[in-house]
Short mmCIF file of C-alpha atoms in Angstrom, two decimals:
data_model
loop_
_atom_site.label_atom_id
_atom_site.label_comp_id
_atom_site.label_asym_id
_atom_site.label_seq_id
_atom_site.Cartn_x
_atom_site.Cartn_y
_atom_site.Cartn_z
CA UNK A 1 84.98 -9.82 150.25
CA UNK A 2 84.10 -9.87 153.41
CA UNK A 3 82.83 -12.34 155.69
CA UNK A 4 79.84 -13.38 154.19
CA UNK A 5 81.20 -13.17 150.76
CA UNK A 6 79.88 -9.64 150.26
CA UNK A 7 82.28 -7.55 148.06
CA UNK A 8 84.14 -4.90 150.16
CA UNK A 9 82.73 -1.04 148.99
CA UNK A 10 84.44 2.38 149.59
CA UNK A 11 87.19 1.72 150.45
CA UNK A 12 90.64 4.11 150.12
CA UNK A 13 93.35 2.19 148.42
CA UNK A 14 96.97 3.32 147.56
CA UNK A 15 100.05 1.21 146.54
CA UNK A 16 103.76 1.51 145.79
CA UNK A 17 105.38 0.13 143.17
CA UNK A 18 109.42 -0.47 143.91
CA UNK A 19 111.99 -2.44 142.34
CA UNK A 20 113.13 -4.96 144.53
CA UNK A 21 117.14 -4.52 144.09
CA UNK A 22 117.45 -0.29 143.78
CA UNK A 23 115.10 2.32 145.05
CA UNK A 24 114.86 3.80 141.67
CA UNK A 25 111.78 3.71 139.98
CA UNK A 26 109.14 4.05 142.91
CA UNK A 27 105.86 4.71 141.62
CA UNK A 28 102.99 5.51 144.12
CA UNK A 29 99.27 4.32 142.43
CA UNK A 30 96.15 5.48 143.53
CA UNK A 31 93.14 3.23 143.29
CA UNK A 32 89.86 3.48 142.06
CA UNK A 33 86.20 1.45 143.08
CA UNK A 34 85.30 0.01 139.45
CA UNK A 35 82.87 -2.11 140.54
CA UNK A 36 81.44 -3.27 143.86
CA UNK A 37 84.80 -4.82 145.16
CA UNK A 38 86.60 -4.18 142.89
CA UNK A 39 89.46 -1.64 142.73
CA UNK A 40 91.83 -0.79 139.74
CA UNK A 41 95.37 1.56 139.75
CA UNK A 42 97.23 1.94 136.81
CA UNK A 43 101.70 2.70 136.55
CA UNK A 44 103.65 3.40 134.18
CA UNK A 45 106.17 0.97 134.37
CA UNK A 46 109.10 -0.74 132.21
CA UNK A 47 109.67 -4.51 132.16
CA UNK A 48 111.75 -6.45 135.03
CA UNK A 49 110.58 -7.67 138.28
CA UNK A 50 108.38 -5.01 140.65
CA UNK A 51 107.17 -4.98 144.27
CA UNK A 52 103.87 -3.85 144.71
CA UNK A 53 102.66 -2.91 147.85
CA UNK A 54 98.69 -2.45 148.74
CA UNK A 55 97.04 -1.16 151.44
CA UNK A 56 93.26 -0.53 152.12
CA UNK A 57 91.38 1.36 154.75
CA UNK A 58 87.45 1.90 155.14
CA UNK A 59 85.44 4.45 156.99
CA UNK A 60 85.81 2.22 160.09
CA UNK A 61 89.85 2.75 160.57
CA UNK A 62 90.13 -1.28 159.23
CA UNK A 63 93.16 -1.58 157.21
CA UNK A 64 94.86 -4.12 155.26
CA UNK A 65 97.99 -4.53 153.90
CA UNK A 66 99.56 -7.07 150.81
CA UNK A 67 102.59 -7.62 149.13
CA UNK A 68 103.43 -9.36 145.83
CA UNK A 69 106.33 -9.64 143.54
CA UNK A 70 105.14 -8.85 139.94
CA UNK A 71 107.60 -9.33 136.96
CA UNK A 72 106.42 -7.43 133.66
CA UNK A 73 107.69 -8.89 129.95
#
């Protein structure tokens, strides 16, 4: 959201999913606009601990960037 609270739209998103102690494995997602604001990617990926990294961009040239450890079971 931005702002004012209002949900960010049409944006291009993109992540990479690595895991954190070898470099096999990387899986590049693309993302989709589901809903206003809302954007969903999907991987196929085993279990173990993952680092996802996200990065948006709208029409303007604004980007963002995010990083999380994720651990699937």
């Amino acid at each position: 959201a931005d702002r004012a609270g209002k949900p960010l739209e049409g944006l291009t998103v993109s992540g990479v999913l690595e895991r954190p102690a070898t470099a096999s494995g990387e899986t590049r997602i693309l993302f989709r606009q589901t809903a206003p604001g809302r954007y969903e990617g999907a991987a196929p990926v085993g279990k173990g601990a993952w680092d996802l990294t996200v990065s948006a961009r709208s029409a303007k040239g604004e980007a963002f960037e995010a990083e999380s450890r994720l651990n699937w079971r």
